[in-house]
Amino acid sequence: MRLAPSLLLGAALLAVAPGLAAAQRTISVGQTVSGRLEASDPTLSDNSYYDEYVYTARAGERLTITLRSSDFDAYLNWGRRNGSTFESVDTDDDGAGGTDSQLQVTVGSAGTYVIRANSL
């Protein structure tokens, strides 16, 4: 995944994370990360694996987040954490063409946001 001035989170497979707490990695504008969704990653209620990336945003910031994979149908979820609960703000499945996903978001309020990289 990659974050660029329009916050490009473009990626190859997707990040590695052994557990929920450890699954969160910080990501910055212009940064590209790559990795894998693996059996050791946390799972959602549908039993799909995901990795999380934490981004500290400024109000009004416009971001483009892209997830690319040649191994699975990429799925992005942008939201916030409220205690142990994840609150989704926006999602995308095929916005980057084919099976790649892309979100374009405008940050409403400054703070910490979470990007979940998942498969559909």
Short mmCIF file of N, CA and C in Angstrom, two decimals:
data_model
loop_
_atom_site.label_atom_id
_atom_site.label_comp_id
_atom_site.label_asym_id
_atom_site.label_seq_id
_atom_site.Cartn_x
_atom_site.Cartn_y
_atom_site.Cartn_z
N MET A 1 0.85 -1.16 0.00
CA MET A 1 0.00 0.00 0.00
C MET A 1 0.89 1.21 0.00
N ARG A 2 0.36 2.29 -0.50
CA ARG A 2 1.15 3.51 -0.57
C ARG A 2 0.29 4.72 -0.27
N LEU A 3 0.83 5.64 0.51
CA LEU A 3 0.17 6.90 0.78
C LEU A 3 0.96 7.99 0.09
N ALA A 4 0.29 8.80 -0.69
CA ALA A 4 0.96 9.90 -1.36
C ALA A 4 0.21 11.18 -1.08
N PRO A 5 0.76 12.33 -1.50
CA PRO A 5 0.12 13.59 -1.20
C PRO A 5 -1.36 13.59 -1.46
N SER A 6 -1.86 12.90 -2.36
CA SER A 6 -3.26 12.65 -2.24
C SER A 6 -3.29 11.32 -1.51
N LEU A 7 -2.51 10.99 -0.61
CA LEU A 7 -2.36 9.77 0.17
C LEU A 7 -2.60 8.55 -0.67
N LEU A 8 -1.60 8.13 -1.34
CA LEU A 8 -1.70 6.94 -2.18
C LEU A 8 -1.26 5.75 -1.39
N LEU A 9 -2.15 4.91 -1.11
CA LEU A 9 -1.84 3.68 -0.42
C LEU A 9 -1.88 2.62 -1.49
N GLY A 10 -0.96 2.62 -2.38
CA GLY A 10 -0.98 1.66 -3.44
C GLY A 10 -0.11 0.50 -3.03
N ALA A 11 -0.51 -0.73 -3.30
CA ALA A 11 0.28 -1.83 -2.78
C ALA A 11 0.31 -3.03 -3.67
N ALA A 12 1.23 -3.87 -3.35
CA ALA A 12 1.28 -5.19 -3.94
C ALA A 12 0.30 -6.05 -3.14
N LEU A 13 0.74 -7.01 -2.43
CA LEU A 13 -0.16 -7.92 -1.74
C LEU A 13 -0.83 -7.24 -0.57
N LEU A 14 -0.25 -7.25 0.54
CA LEU A 14 -0.66 -6.45 1.67
C LEU A 14 0.05 -6.88 2.91
N ALA A 15 0.06 -6.03 3.86
CA ALA A 15 0.91 -6.13 5.02
C ALA A 15 0.75 -7.36 5.90
N VAL A 16 1.76 -7.56 6.70
CA VAL A 16 1.82 -8.71 7.59
C VAL A 16 1.50 -8.28 9.00
N ALA A 17 0.75 -9.09 9.73
CA ALA A 17 0.44 -8.78 11.11
C ALA A 17 0.05 -10.04 11.86
N PRO A 18 0.72 -10.32 12.96
CA PRO A 18 0.45 -11.54 13.69
C PRO A 18 -0.81 -11.52 14.54
N GLY A 19 -1.23 -10.38 15.04
CA GLY A 19 -2.41 -10.34 15.89
C GLY A 19 -3.05 -8.98 15.82
N LEU A 20 -4.22 -8.81 16.44
CA LEU A 20 -4.96 -7.55 16.34
C LEU A 20 -4.12 -6.36 16.77
N ALA A 21 -3.54 -6.40 17.95
CA ALA A 21 -2.75 -5.26 18.42
C ALA A 21 -1.53 -5.05 17.53
N ALA A 22 -0.85 -6.12 17.18
CA ALA A 22 0.35 -6.00 16.37
C ALA A 22 0.02 -5.73 14.90
N ALA A 23 -1.24 -5.94 14.52
CA ALA A 23 -1.64 -5.78 13.12
C ALA A 23 -1.54 -4.33 12.67
N GLN A 24 -1.62 -3.41 13.57
CA GLN A 24 -1.60 -2.01 13.20
C GLN A 24 -0.18 -1.52 12.98
N ARG A 25 0.05 -1.01 11.78
CA ARG A 25 1.32 -0.38 11.44
C ARG A 25 1.00 1.04 11.03
N THR A 26 1.91 1.94 11.34
CA THR A 26 1.73 3.33 10.95
C THR A 26 2.12 3.50 9.49
N ILE A 27 1.35 4.33 8.79
CA ILE A 27 1.66 4.62 7.39
C ILE A 27 1.60 6.13 7.20
N SER A 28 2.44 6.64 6.31
CA SER A 28 2.54 8.08 6.07
C SER A 28 2.28 8.39 4.60
N VAL A 29 1.96 9.64 4.31
CA VAL A 29 1.77 10.08 2.94
C VAL A 29 3.03 9.78 2.14
N GLY A 30 2.85 9.20 0.96
CA GLY A 30 3.96 8.87 0.08
C GLY A 30 4.57 7.52 0.33
N GLN A 31 4.17 6.86 1.39
CA GLN A 31 4.76 5.57 1.74
C GLN A 31 4.06 4.42 1.01
N THR A 32 4.85 3.46 0.56
CA THR A 32 4.31 2.23 -0.02
C THR A 32 4.68 1.08 0.89
N VAL A 33 3.72 0.23 1.18
CA VAL A 33 3.99 -0.96 1.98
C VAL A 33 3.49 -2.17 1.20
N SER A 34 4.12 -3.29 1.43
CA SER A 34 3.66 -4.53 0.79
C SER A 34 3.80 -5.67 1.78
N GLY A 35 3.06 -6.71 1.53
CA GLY A 35 3.10 -7.86 2.43
C GLY A 35 2.09 -8.90 1.99
N ARG A 36 1.65 -9.69 2.94
CA ARG A 36 0.72 -10.78 2.64
C ARG A 36 -0.38 -10.86 3.68
N LEU A 37 -1.52 -11.30 3.24
CA LEU A 37 -2.58 -11.68 4.17
C LEU A 37 -2.32 -13.14 4.48
N GLU A 38 -2.16 -13.44 5.77
CA GLU A 38 -1.76 -14.79 6.18
C GLU A 38 -2.66 -15.31 7.30
N ALA A 39 -2.59 -16.61 7.53
CA ALA A 39 -3.41 -17.26 8.54
C ALA A 39 -3.15 -16.72 9.94
N SER A 40 -2.01 -16.09 10.16
CA SER A 40 -1.69 -15.53 11.48
C SER A 40 -2.29 -14.13 11.66
N ASP A 41 -2.88 -13.55 10.62
CA ASP A 41 -3.48 -12.22 10.69
C ASP A 41 -4.84 -12.30 11.38
N PRO A 42 -5.31 -11.17 11.90
CA PRO A 42 -6.66 -11.16 12.48
C PRO A 42 -7.71 -11.41 11.39
N THR A 43 -8.89 -11.84 11.82
CA THR A 43 -9.96 -12.12 10.87
C THR A 43 -11.20 -11.30 11.19
N LEU A 44 -12.00 -11.08 10.16
CA LEU A 44 -13.29 -10.42 10.31
C LEU A 44 -14.37 -11.48 10.55
N SER A 45 -15.60 -11.05 10.73
CA SER A 45 -16.70 -11.98 11.00
C SER A 45 -16.93 -12.98 9.86
N ASP A 46 -16.49 -12.64 8.63
CA ASP A 46 -16.63 -13.57 7.51
C ASP A 46 -15.42 -14.50 7.37
N ASN A 47 -14.53 -14.46 8.39
CA ASN A 47 -13.30 -15.27 8.45
C ASN A 47 -12.24 -14.87 7.44
N SER A 48 -12.37 -13.68 6.83
CA SER A 48 -11.32 -13.19 5.93
C SER A 48 -10.24 -12.49 6.74
N TYR A 49 -9.01 -12.58 6.27
CA TYR A 49 -7.86 -11.98 6.94
C TYR A 49 -7.73 -10.52 6.55
N TYR A 50 -7.17 -9.71 7.45
CA TYR A 50 -6.93 -8.31 7.14
C TYR A 50 -5.70 -7.81 7.87
N ASP A 51 -5.16 -6.71 7.37
CA ASP A 51 -4.08 -5.97 8.03
C ASP A 51 -4.55 -4.55 8.22
N GLU A 52 -4.06 -3.90 9.27
CA GLU A 52 -4.45 -2.52 9.55
C GLU A 52 -3.25 -1.59 9.51
N TYR A 53 -3.52 -0.40 8.99
CA TYR A 53 -2.52 0.66 8.92
C TYR A 53 -3.13 1.90 9.56
N VAL A 54 -2.37 2.54 10.42
CA VAL A 54 -2.86 3.72 11.14
C VAL A 54 -2.29 4.97 10.49
N TYR A 55 -3.15 5.94 10.26
CA TYR A 55 -2.76 7.19 9.64
C TYR A 55 -3.28 8.36 10.46
N THR A 56 -2.41 9.30 10.79
CA THR A 56 -2.81 10.50 11.51
C THR A 56 -3.10 11.58 10.48
N ALA A 57 -4.37 12.00 10.43
CA ALA A 57 -4.84 12.90 9.38
C ALA A 57 -5.12 14.30 9.90
N ARG A 58 -5.05 15.25 8.97
CA ARG A 58 -5.42 16.64 9.25
C ARG A 58 -6.79 16.90 8.64
N ALA A 59 -7.59 17.71 9.28
CA ALA A 59 -8.91 18.05 8.76
C ALA A 59 -8.77 18.67 7.38
N GLY A 60 -9.62 18.26 6.45
CA GLY A 60 -9.61 18.80 5.10
C GLY A 60 -8.64 18.13 4.16
N GLU A 61 -7.78 17.29 4.66
CA GLU A 61 -6.81 16.58 3.83
C GLU A 61 -7.54 15.69 2.83
N ARG A 62 -7.07 15.69 1.59
CA ARG A 62 -7.66 14.83 0.55
C ARG A 62 -6.69 13.70 0.28
N LEU A 63 -7.16 12.47 0.37
CA LEU A 63 -6.31 11.30 0.27
C LEU A 63 -6.81 10.34 -0.79
N THR A 64 -5.88 9.70 -1.46
CA THR A 64 -6.19 8.59 -2.35
C THR A 64 -5.45 7.38 -1.80
N ILE A 65 -6.19 6.33 -1.52
CA ILE A 65 -5.63 5.11 -0.94
C ILE A 65 -5.86 3.99 -1.94
N THR A 66 -4.80 3.33 -2.36
CA THR A 66 -4.90 2.31 -3.39
C THR A 66 -4.31 0.99 -2.88
N LEU A 67 -5.02 -0.07 -3.13
CA LEU A 67 -4.56 -1.41 -2.77
C LEU A 67 -4.58 -2.27 -4.03
N ARG A 68 -3.42 -2.85 -4.36
CA ARG A 68 -3.31 -3.68 -5.56
C ARG A 68 -2.83 -5.08 -5.17
N SER A 69 -3.39 -6.08 -5.82
CA SER A 69 -2.93 -7.45 -5.60
C SER A 69 -3.16 -8.28 -6.85
N SER A 70 -2.21 -9.12 -7.17
CA SER A 70 -2.38 -10.06 -8.27
C SER A 70 -2.83 -11.42 -7.71
N ASP A 71 -2.93 -11.54 -6.38
CA ASP A 71 -3.30 -12.81 -5.75
C ASP A 71 -4.74 -12.87 -5.24
N PHE A 72 -5.38 -11.74 -5.00
CA PHE A 72 -6.74 -11.75 -4.49
C PHE A 72 -7.47 -10.48 -4.89
N ASP A 73 -8.78 -10.49 -4.73
CA ASP A 73 -9.63 -9.33 -5.02
C ASP A 73 -9.48 -8.37 -3.84
N ALA A 74 -8.78 -7.25 -4.06
CA ALA A 74 -8.45 -6.30 -2.99
C ALA A 74 -9.69 -5.55 -2.50
N TYR A 75 -9.72 -5.30 -1.19
CA TYR A 75 -10.84 -4.59 -0.57
C TYR A 75 -10.29 -3.65 0.51
N LEU A 76 -10.65 -2.38 0.44
CA LEU A 76 -10.19 -1.38 1.40
C LEU A 76 -11.33 -0.90 2.28
N ASN A 77 -11.00 -0.63 3.53
CA ASN A 77 -11.96 -0.06 4.47
C ASN A 77 -11.25 1.05 5.23
N TRP A 78 -11.81 2.25 5.23
CA TRP A 78 -11.27 3.44 5.90
C TRP A 78 -12.21 3.76 7.05
N GLY A 79 -11.65 3.92 8.24
CA GLY A 79 -12.51 4.22 9.38
C GLY A 79 -11.73 4.66 10.59
N ARG A 80 -12.40 4.59 11.73
CA ARG A 80 -11.80 5.00 13.00
C ARG A 80 -12.05 3.92 14.03
N ARG A 81 -11.17 3.87 14.98
CA ARG A 81 -11.31 2.94 16.08
C ARG A 81 -11.90 3.68 17.27
N ASN A 82 -12.91 3.09 17.87
CA ASN A 82 -13.53 3.62 19.07
C ASN A 82 -13.41 2.52 20.12
N GLY A 83 -12.34 2.60 20.92
CA GLY A 83 -12.04 1.51 21.84
C GLY A 83 -11.64 0.29 21.05
N SER A 84 -12.33 -0.81 21.26
CA SER A 84 -12.02 -2.03 20.52
C SER A 84 -12.90 -2.17 19.27
N THR A 85 -13.77 -1.19 19.04
CA THR A 85 -14.68 -1.24 17.90
C THR A 85 -14.15 -0.44 16.72
N PHE A 86 -14.22 -1.03 15.54
CA PHE A 86 -13.84 -0.33 14.31
C PHE A 86 -15.10 0.25 13.69
N GLU A 87 -15.09 1.55 13.41
CA GLU A 87 -16.23 2.22 12.79
C GLU A 87 -15.86 2.62 11.37
N SER A 88 -16.46 1.93 10.40
CA SER A 88 -16.17 2.16 8.99
C SER A 88 -16.73 3.50 8.53
N VAL A 89 -15.93 4.23 7.74
CA VAL A 89 -16.36 5.50 7.14
C VAL A 89 -16.60 5.31 5.64
N ASP A 90 -15.73 4.53 4.98
CA ASP A 90 -15.84 4.32 3.54
C ASP A 90 -15.16 3.01 3.16
N THR A 91 -15.65 2.36 2.10
CA THR A 91 -15.06 1.11 1.61
C THR A 91 -14.97 1.15 0.08
N ASP A 92 -14.12 0.27 -0.47
CA ASP A 92 -14.05 0.13 -1.92
C ASP A 92 -13.57 -1.27 -2.28
N ASP A 93 -14.11 -1.77 -3.39
CA ASP A 93 -13.72 -3.07 -3.90
C ASP A 93 -12.88 -2.93 -5.18
N ASP A 94 -13.42 -2.33 -6.24
CA ASP A 94 -12.74 -2.32 -7.53
C ASP A 94 -12.45 -0.93 -8.09
N GLY A 95 -12.34 0.09 -7.25
CA GLY A 95 -12.18 1.47 -7.70
C GLY A 95 -10.90 1.77 -8.44
N ALA A 96 -9.89 0.90 -8.35
CA ALA A 96 -8.63 1.13 -9.06
C ALA A 96 -8.57 0.32 -10.35
N GLY A 97 -9.69 -0.27 -10.73
CA GLY A 97 -9.75 -1.07 -11.94
C GLY A 97 -9.48 -2.53 -11.67
N GLY A 98 -10.10 -3.39 -12.46
CA GLY A 98 -9.92 -4.83 -12.26
C GLY A 98 -10.35 -5.22 -10.86
N THR A 99 -9.48 -5.94 -10.19
CA THR A 99 -9.79 -6.35 -8.81
C THR A 99 -9.01 -5.53 -7.78
N ASP A 100 -8.45 -4.40 -8.19
CA ASP A 100 -7.73 -3.51 -7.27
C ASP A 100 -8.70 -2.48 -6.70
N SER A 101 -8.42 -2.04 -5.49
CA SER A 101 -9.33 -1.09 -4.83
C SER A 101 -8.67 0.26 -4.63
N GLN A 102 -9.51 1.30 -4.57
CA GLN A 102 -9.02 2.66 -4.36
C GLN A 102 -10.10 3.50 -3.69
N LEU A 103 -9.70 4.21 -2.67
CA LEU A 103 -10.58 5.15 -1.98
C LEU A 103 -10.05 6.55 -2.15
N GLN A 104 -10.95 7.49 -2.37
CA GLN A 104 -10.60 8.90 -2.36
C GLN A 104 -11.43 9.52 -1.25
N VAL A 105 -10.74 9.99 -0.22
CA VAL A 105 -11.44 10.52 0.95
C VAL A 105 -11.00 11.94 1.24
N THR A 106 -11.91 12.71 1.80
CA THR A 106 -11.59 14.02 2.35
C THR A 106 -11.81 13.90 3.85
N VAL A 107 -10.77 14.16 4.61
CA VAL A 107 -10.82 13.98 6.05
C VAL A 107 -11.71 15.05 6.67
N GLY A 108 -12.73 14.60 7.40
CA GLY A 108 -13.66 15.53 8.04
C GLY A 108 -13.08 16.18 9.27
N SER A 109 -12.48 15.38 10.14
CA SER A 109 -11.89 15.93 11.36
C SER A 109 -10.53 15.29 11.59
N ALA A 110 -9.62 16.09 12.12
CA ALA A 110 -8.27 15.61 12.38
C ALA A 110 -8.31 14.46 13.37
N GLY A 111 -7.33 13.59 13.26
CA GLY A 111 -7.25 12.48 14.21
C GLY A 111 -6.64 11.25 13.58
N THR A 112 -6.75 10.17 14.31
CA THR A 112 -6.19 8.90 13.89
C THR A 112 -7.24 8.09 13.15
N TYR A 113 -6.88 7.63 11.96
CA TYR A 113 -7.76 6.81 11.14
C TYR A 113 -7.09 5.46 10.91
N VAL A 114 -7.90 4.49 10.56
CA VAL A 114 -7.41 3.15 10.31
C VAL A 114 -7.78 2.75 8.88
N ILE A 115 -6.79 2.17 8.17
CA ILE A 115 -7.00 1.64 6.84
C ILE A 115 -6.91 0.12 6.98
N ARG A 116 -7.97 -0.55 6.61
CA ARG A 116 -7.96 -2.02 6.66
C ARG A 116 -7.79 -2.55 5.24
N ALA A 117 -6.75 -3.35 5.06
CA ALA A 117 -6.48 -4.02 3.79
C ALA A 117 -7.01 -5.44 3.93
N ASN A 118 -7.90 -5.82 3.01
CA ASN A 118 -8.63 -7.07 3.14
C ASN A 118 -8.86 -7.64 1.74
N SER A 119 -9.35 -8.84 1.67
CA SER A 119 -9.75 -9.44 0.39
C SER A 119 -11.26 -9.55 0.37
N LEU A 120 -11.82 -9.50 -0.82
CA LEU A 120 -13.27 -9.59 -0.93
C LEU A 120 -13.68 -11.04 -1.03
#
